[in-house]
Tab-separated table of C-alpha atoms in Angstrom:
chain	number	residue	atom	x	y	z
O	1	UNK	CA	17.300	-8.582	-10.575
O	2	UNK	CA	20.304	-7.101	-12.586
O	3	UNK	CA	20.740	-8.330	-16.346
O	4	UNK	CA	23.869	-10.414	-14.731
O	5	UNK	CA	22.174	-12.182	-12.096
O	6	UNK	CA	19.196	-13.219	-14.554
O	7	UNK	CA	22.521	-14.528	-16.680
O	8	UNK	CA	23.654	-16.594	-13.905
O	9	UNK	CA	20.574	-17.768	-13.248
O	10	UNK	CA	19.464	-19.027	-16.821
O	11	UNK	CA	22.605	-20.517	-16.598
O	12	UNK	CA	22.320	-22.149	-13.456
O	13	UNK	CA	19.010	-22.843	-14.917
O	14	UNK	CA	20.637	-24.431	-18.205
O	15	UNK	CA	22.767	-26.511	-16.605
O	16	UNK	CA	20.383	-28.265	-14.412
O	17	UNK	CA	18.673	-29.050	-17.378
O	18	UNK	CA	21.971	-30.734	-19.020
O	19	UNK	CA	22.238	-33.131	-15.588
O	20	UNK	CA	18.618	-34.350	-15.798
O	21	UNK	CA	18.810	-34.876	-19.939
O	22	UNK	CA	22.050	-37.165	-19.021
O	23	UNK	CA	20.797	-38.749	-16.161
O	24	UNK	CA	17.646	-39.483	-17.733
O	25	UNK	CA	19.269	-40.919	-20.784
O	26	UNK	CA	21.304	-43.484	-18.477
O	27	UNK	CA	18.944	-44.761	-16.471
O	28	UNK	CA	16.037	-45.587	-19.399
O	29	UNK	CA	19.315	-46.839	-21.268
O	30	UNK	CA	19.924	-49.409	-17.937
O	31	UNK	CA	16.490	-49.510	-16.323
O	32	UNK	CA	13.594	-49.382	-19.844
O	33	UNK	CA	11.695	-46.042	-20.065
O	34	UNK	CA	8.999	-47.434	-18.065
O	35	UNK	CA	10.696	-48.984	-15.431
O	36	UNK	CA	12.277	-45.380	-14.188
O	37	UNK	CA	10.220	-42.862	-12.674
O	38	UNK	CA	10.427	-38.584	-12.906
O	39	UNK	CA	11.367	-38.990	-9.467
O	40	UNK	CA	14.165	-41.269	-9.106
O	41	UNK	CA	15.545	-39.271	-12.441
O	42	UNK	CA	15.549	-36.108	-10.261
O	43	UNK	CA	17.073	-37.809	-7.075
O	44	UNK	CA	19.900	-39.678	-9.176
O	45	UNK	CA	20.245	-36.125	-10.600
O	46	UNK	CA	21.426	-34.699	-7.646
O	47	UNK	CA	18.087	-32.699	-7.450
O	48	UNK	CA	17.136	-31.684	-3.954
O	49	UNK	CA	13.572	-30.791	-5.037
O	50	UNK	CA	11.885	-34.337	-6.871
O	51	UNK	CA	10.008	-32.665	-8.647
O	52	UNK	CA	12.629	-31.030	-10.986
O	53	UNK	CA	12.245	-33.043	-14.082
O	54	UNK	CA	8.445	-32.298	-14.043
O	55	UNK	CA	9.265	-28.445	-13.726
O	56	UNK	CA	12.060	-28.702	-16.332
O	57	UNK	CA	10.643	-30.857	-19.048
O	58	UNK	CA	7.041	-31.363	-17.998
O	59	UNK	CA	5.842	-35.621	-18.698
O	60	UNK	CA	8.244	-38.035	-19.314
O	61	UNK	CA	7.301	-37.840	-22.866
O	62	UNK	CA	8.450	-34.346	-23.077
O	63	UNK	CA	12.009	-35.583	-21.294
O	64	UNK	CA	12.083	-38.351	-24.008
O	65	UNK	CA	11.359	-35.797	-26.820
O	66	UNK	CA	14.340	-33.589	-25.196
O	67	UNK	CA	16.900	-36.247	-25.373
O	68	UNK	CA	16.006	-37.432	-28.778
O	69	UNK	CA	16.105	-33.762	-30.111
O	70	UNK	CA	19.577	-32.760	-28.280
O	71	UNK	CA	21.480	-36.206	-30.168
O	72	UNK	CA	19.384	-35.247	-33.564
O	73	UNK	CA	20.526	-31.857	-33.595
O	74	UNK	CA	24.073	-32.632	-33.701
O	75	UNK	CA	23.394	-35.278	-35.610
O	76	UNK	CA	21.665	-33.412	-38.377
O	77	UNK	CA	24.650	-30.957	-38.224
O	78	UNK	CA	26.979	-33.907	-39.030
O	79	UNK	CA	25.245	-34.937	-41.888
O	80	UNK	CA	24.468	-31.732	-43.947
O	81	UNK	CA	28.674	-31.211	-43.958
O	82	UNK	CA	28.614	-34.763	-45.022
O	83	UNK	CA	25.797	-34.584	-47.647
O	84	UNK	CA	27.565	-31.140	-48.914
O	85	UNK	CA	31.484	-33.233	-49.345
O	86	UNK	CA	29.449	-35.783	-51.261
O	87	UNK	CA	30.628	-36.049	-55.037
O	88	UNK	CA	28.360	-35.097	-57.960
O	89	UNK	CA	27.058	-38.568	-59.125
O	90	UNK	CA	26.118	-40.615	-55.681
O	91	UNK	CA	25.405	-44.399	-56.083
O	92	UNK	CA	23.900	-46.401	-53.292
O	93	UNK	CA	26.788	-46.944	-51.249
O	94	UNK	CA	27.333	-43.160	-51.254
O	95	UNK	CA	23.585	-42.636	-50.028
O	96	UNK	CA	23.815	-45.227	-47.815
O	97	UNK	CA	27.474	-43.922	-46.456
O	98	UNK	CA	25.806	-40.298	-45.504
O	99	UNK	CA	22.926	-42.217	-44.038
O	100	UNK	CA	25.072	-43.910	-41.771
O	101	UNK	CA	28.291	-42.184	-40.738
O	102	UNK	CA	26.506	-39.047	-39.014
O	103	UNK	CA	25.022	-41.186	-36.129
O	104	UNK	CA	28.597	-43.180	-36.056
O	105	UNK	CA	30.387	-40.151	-36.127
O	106	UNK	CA	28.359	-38.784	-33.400
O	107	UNK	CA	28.579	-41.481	-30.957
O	108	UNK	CA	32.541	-41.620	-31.931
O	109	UNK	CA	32.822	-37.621	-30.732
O	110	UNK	CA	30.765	-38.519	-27.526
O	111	UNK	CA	33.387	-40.908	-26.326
O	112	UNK	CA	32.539	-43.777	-24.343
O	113	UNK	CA	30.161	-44.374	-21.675
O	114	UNK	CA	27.826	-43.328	-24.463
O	115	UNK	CA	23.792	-44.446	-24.240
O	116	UNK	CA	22.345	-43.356	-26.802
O	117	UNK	CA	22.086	-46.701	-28.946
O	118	UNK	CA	20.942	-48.744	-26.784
O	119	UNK	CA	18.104	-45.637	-25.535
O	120	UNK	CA	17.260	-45.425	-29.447
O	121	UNK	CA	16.868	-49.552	-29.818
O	122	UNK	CA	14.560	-49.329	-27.327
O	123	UNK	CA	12.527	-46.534	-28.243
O	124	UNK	CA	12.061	-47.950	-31.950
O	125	UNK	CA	11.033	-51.534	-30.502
O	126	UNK	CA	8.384	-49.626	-28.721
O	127	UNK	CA	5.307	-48.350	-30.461
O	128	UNK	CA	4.232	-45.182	-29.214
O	129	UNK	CA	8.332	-43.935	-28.041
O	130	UNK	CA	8.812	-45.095	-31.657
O	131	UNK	CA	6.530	-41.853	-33.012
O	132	UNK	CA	8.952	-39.451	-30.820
O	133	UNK	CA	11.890	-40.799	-32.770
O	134	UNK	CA	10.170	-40.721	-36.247
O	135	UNK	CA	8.772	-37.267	-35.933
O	136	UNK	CA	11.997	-35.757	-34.513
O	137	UNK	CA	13.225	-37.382	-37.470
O	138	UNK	CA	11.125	-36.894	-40.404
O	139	UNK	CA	11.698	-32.820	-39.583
O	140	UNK	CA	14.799	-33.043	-41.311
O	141	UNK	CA	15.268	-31.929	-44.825
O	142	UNK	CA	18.559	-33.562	-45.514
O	143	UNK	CA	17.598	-37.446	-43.906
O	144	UNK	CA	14.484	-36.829	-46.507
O	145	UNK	CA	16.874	-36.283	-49.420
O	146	UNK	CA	19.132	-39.038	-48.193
O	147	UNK	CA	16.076	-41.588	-48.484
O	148	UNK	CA	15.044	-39.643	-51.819
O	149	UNK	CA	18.491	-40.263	-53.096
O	150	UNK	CA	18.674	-43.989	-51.873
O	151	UNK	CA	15.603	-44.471	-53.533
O	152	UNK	CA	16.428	-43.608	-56.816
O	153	UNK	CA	19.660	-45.764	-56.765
O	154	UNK	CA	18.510	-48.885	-55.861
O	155	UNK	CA	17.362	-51.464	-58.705
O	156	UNK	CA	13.966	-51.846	-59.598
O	157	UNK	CA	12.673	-54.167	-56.639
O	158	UNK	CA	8.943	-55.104	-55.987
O	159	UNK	CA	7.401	-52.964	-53.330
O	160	UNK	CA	6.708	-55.436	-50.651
O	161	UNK	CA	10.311	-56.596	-51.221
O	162	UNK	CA	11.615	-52.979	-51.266
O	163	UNK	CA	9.538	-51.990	-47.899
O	164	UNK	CA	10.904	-54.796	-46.702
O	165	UNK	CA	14.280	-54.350	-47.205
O	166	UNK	CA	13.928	-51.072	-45.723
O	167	UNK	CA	13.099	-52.257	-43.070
O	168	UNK	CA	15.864	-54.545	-42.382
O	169	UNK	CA	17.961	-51.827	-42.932
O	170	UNK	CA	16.528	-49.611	-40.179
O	171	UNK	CA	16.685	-52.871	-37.447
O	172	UNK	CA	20.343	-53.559	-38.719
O	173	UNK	CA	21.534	-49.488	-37.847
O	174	UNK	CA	19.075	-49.700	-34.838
O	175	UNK	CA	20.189	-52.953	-33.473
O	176	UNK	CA	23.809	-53.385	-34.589
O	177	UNK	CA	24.837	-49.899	-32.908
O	178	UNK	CA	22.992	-51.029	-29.569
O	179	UNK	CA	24.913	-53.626	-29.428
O	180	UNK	CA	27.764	-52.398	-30.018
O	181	UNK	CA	27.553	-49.859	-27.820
O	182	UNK	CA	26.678	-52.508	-25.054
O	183	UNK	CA	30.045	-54.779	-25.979
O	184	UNK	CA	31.879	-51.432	-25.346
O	185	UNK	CA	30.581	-51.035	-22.180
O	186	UNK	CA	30.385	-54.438	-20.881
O	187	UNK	CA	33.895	-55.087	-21.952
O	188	UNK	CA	33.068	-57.960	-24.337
O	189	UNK	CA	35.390	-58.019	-27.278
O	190	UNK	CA	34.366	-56.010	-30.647
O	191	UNK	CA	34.817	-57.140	-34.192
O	192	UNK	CA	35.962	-53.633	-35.438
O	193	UNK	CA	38.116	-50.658	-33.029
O	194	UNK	CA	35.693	-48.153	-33.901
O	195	UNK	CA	32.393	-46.667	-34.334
O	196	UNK	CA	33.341	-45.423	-37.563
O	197	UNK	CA	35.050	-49.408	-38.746
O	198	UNK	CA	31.384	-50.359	-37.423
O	199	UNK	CA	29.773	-48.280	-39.601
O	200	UNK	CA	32.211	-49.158	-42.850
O	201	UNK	CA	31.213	-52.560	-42.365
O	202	UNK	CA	27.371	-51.726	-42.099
O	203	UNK	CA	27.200	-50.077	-45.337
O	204	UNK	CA	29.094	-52.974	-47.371
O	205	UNK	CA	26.725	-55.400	-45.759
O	206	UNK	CA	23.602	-52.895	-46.669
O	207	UNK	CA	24.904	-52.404	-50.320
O	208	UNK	CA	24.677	-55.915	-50.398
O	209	UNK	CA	21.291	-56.316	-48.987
O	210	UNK	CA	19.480	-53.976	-51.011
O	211	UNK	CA	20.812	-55.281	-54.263
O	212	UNK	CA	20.707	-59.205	-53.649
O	213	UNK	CA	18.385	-60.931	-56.439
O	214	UNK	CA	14.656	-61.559	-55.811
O	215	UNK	CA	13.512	-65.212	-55.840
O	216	UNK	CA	9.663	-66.565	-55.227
N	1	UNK	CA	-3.528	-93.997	-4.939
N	2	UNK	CA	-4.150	-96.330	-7.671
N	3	UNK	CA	-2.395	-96.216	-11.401
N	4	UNK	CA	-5.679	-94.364	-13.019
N	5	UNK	CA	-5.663	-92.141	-9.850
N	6	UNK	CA	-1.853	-91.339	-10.530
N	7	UNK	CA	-2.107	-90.776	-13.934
N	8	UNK	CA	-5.156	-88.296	-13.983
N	9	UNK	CA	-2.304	-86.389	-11.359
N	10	UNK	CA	0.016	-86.484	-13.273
N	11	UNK	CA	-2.328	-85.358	-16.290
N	12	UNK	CA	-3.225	-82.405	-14.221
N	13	UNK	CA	-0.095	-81.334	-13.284
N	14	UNK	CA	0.928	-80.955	-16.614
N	15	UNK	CA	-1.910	-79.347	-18.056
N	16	UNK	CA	-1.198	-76.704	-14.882
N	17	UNK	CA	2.745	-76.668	-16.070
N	18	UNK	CA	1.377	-75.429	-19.859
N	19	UNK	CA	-1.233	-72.975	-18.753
N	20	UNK	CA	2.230	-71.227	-16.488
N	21	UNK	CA	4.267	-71.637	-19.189
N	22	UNK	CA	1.729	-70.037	-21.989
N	23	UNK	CA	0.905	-67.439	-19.515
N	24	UNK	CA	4.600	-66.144	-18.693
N	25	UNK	CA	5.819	-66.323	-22.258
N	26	UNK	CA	2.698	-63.311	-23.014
N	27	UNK	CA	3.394	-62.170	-20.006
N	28	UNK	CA	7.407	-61.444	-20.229
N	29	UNK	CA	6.448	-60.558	-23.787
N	30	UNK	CA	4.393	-57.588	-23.349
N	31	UNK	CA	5.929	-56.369	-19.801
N	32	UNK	CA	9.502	-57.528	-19.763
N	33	UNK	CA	11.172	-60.246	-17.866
N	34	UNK	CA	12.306	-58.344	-15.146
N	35	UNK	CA	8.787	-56.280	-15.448
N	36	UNK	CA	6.973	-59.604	-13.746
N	37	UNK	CA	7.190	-61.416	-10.849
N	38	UNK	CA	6.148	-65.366	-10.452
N	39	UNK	CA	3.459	-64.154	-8.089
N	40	UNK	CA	1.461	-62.577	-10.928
N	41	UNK	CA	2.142	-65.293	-13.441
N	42	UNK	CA	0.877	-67.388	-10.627
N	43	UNK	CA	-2.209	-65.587	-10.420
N	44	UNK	CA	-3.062	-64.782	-14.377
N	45	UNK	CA	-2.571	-67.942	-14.966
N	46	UNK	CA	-5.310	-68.740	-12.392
N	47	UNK	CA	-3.680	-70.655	-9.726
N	48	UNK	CA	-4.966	-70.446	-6.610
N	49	UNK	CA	-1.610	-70.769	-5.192
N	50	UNK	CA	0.569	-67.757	-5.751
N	51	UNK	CA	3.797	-70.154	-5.408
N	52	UNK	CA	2.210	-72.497	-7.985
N	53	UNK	CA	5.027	-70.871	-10.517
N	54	UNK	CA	8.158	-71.942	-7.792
N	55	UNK	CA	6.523	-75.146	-7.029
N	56	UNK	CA	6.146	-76.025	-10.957
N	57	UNK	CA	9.938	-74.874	-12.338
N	58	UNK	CA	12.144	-73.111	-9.849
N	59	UNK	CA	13.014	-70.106	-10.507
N	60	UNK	CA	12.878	-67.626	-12.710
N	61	UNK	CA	15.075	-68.517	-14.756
N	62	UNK	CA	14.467	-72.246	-14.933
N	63	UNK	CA	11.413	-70.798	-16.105
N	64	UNK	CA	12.583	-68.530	-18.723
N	65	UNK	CA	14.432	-72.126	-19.776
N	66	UNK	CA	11.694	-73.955	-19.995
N	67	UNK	CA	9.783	-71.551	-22.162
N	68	UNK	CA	12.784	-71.491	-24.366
N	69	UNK	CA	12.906	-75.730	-24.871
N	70	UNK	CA	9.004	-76.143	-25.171
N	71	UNK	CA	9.861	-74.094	-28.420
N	72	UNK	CA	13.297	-75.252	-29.611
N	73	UNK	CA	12.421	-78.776	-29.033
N	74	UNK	CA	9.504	-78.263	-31.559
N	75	UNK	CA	12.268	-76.103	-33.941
N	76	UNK	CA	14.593	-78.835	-33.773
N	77	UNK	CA	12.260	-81.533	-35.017
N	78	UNK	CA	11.400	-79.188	-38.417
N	79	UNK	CA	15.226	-78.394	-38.569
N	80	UNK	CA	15.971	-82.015	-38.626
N	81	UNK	CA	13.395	-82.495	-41.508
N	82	UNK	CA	14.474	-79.675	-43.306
N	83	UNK	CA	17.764	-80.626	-43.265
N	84	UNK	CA	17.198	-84.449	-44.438
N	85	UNK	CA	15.372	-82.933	-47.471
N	86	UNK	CA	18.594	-80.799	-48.945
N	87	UNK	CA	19.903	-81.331	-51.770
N	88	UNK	CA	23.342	-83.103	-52.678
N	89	UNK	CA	25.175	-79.884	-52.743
N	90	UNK	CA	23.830	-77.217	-50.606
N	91	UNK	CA	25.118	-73.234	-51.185
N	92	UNK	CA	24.784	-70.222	-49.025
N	93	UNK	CA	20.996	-69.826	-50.020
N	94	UNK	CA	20.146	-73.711	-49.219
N	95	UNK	CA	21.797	-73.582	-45.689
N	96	UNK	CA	20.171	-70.565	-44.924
N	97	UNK	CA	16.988	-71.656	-45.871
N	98	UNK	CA	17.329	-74.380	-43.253
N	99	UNK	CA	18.302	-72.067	-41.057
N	100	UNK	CA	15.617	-69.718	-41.090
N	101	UNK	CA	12.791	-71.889	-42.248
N	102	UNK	CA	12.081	-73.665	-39.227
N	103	UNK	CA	11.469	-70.828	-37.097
N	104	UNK	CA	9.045	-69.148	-39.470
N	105	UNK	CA	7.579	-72.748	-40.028
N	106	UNK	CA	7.177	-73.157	-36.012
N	107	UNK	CA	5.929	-69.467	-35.533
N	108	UNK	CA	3.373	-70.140	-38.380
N	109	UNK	CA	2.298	-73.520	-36.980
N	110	UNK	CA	1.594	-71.862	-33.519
N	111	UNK	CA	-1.073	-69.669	-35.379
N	112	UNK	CA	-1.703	-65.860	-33.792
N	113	UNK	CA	-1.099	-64.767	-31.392
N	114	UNK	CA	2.453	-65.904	-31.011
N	115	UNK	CA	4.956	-64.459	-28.567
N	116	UNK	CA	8.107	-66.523	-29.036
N	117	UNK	CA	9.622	-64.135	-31.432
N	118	UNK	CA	8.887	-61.108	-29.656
N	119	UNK	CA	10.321	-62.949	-26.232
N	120	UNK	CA	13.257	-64.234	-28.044
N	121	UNK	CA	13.931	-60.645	-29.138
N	122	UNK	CA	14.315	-59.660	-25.485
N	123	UNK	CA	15.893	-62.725	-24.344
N	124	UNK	CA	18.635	-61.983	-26.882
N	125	UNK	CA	18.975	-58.444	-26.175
N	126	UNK	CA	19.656	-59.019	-22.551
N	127	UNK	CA	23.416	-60.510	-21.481
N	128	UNK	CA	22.374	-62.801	-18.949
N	129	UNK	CA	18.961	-63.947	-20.418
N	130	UNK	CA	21.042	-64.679	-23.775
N	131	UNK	CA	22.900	-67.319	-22.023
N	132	UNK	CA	20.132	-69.167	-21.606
N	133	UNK	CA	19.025	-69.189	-25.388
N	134	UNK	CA	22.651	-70.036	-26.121
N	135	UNK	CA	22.838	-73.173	-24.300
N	136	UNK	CA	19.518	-74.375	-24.969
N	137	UNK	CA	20.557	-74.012	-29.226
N	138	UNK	CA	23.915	-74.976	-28.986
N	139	UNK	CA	23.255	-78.727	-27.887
N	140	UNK	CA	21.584	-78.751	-31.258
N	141	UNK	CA	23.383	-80.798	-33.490
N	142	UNK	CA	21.554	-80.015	-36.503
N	143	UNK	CA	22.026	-76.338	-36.164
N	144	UNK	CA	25.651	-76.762	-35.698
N	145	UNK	CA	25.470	-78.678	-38.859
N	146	UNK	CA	23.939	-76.110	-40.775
N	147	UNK	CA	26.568	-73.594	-39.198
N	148	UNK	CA	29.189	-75.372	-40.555
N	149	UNK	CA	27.394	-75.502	-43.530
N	150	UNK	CA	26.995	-72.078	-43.830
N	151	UNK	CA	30.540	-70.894	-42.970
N	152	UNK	CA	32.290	-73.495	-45.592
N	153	UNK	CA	29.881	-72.106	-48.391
N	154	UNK	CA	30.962	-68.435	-47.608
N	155	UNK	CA	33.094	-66.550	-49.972
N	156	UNK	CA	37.094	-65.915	-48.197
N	157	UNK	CA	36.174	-63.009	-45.854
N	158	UNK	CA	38.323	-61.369	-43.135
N	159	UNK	CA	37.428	-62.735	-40.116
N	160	UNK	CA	36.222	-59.305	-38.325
N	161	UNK	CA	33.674	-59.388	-41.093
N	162	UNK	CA	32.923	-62.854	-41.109
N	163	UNK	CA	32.231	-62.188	-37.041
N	164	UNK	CA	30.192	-58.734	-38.164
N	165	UNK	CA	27.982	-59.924	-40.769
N	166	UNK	CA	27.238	-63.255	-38.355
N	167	UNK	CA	25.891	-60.494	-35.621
N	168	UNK	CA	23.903	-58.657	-38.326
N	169	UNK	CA	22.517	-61.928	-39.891
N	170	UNK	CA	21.742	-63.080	-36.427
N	171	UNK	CA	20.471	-59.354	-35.409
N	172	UNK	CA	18.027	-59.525	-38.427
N	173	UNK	CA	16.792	-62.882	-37.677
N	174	UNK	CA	15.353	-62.575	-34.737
N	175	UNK	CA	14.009	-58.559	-34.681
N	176	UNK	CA	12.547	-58.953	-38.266
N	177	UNK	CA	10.259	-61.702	-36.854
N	178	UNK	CA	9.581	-59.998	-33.346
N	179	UNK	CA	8.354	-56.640	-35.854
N	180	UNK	CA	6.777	-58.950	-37.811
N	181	UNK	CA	4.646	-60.705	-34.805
N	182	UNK	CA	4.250	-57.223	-33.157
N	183	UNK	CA	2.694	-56.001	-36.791
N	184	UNK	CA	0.214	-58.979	-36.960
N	185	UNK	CA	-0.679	-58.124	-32.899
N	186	UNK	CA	-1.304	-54.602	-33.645
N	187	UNK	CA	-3.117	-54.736	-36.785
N	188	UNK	CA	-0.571	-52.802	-38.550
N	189	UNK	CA	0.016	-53.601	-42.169
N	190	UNK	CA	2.496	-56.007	-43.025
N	191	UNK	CA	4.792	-56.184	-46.025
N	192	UNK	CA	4.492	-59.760	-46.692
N	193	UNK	CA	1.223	-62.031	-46.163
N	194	UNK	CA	2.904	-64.836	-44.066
N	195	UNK	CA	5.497	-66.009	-41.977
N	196	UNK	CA	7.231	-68.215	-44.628
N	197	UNK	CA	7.153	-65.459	-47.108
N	198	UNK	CA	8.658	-63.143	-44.516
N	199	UNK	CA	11.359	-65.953	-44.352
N	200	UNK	CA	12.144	-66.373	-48.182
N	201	UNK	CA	12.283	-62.381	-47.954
N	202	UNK	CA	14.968	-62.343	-45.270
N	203	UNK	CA	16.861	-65.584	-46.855
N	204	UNK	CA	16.829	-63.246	-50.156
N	205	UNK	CA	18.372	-60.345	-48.341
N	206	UNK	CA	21.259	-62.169	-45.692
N	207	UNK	CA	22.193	-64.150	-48.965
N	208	UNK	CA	23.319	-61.021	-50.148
N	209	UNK	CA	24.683	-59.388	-46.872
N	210	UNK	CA	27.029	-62.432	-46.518
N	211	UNK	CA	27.948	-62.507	-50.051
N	212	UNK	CA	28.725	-58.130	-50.564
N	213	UNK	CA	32.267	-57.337	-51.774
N	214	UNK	CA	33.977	-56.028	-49.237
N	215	UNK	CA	35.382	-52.468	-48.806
N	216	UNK	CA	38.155	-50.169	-47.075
């Protein structure tokens, strides 16, 4: 094989993969994780031979771990410009702004159909997808520092009560995005034009949250 | 047949209508709606007759319905109390006490293991099978009540974020408390000891997502 056809085919090769990773990602967005099989994913795909996802990504898992980690990337890239424009003092709406916007931002550049929020609520509503999603994210250096930096902003709060504000916060950016995304699709009218109006009124509604007074 | 004959019928059938409707609610829980067909809720449920489910409510949906009013009926009742004991002049926090309360009060009552929350969590993520939970709240007078309630004691917002921070308060309602039951199922630690204090939590937190100065 000449270095050019070995191009081609990686190529060839590279694209394939790009057909299954979207496919994939729209049908466990419509259809649940569990309710789609390797094989339908390859036949929807276009894939003559079923057993294409399997030689591509190897178990479903794997295919899961692929999607997360093509989103995160670009993602990740999105935030580090954003935590690098953000001013020298940051206060919680700041953290919370650089926490927020990337994934908004992403979904924005997409364009619509996009899938990925509603693929993401359902992986964190789901135990063991949930550890794909949190280990593809913990690997990143600047979502650490964003939570370091939110941390140190926020008033002194009890740690049940702080733990449990955090996680309202996740379920609200998890959930609120989904359905957002889903409106879009389905045509149902929107309270804000954008992703990035969505996301503005997010992190008023989290500054809020985190610093409301403690009662009991 | 005579009257004690009819009545130990009439006894039986009901006692077969609970152990169906017990049986789908963990069923559709843990496998989806559309992940189980009345066939085997028919047989986990131990009925010889596979069509015992059709014969009993319909369809699928009338049985999805009647899941849904077994529980709101016993919601409304607490609602109703809750409501008779508020003060003369209720603010935000009051009316969303009365709001939230009675769900963690009913979910609590039940004992573990509950499913409601985690089922209303799907119901409510699905368009069609929202409907459903729509209708069946909306006769409620006493929640409309509390609505109204609610919205007069708000401070002036625009109305996109009036509409936005309704989603998110309704968002964090109901997936805090399907987390929460899906903690206590799976052993995993929880950040508060009980439903009500889960409750006061989330009152603390939407008191202050409703009430955060809007920006932009």
């Amino acid at each position: 094989m000449t270095a050019a056809e070995k191009t081609a085919r990686a190529d060839r090769a590279g694209a394939t993969r790009d057909v299954i990773l979207a496919t994939a990602e729209r049908l466990f967005a419509e259809h649940g994780v569990f309710g789609v099989s390797n094989r339908q994913i390859s036949e929807a795909a276009g894939q003559g031979n079923n057993a294409a996802v399997g030689y591509h990504f190897g178990t479903k898992t794997d295919l899961v771990r692929a999607i997360v980690r093509r989103h995160t990337d670009q993602i990740e890239q999105l935030r580090v410009r954003m935590l690098a424009e953000l001013g020298p003092e940051p206060d919680v709406r700041d953290w919370l702004g650089v926490l927020i916007r990337p994934q908004a931002e992403h979904l924005a550049e997409i364009g619509p159909p996009t899938w990925f929020a509603r693929f993401s609520a359902q992986l964190m509503t789901d135990p063991a997808l949930r550890q794909i999603m949190v280990e593809e994210s913990l690997t990143s250096p600047s979502l650490q520092q964003i939570i370091d930096g939110l941390r140190g902003g926020l008033p002194d709060l009890p740690p049940p009560v702080r733990r449990e504000r955090g996680d309202m916060a996740r379920l609200l950016m998890v959930h609120l995005l989904a359905e957002y995304e889903r409106d879009l699709d389905a045509g149902t009218p929107v309270a804000r034009a954008s992703w990035q109006e969505t996301a503005a009124g997010l992190i008023d509604a989290l500054v809020g949250l985190w610093t409301a007074p403690v009662t009991s």
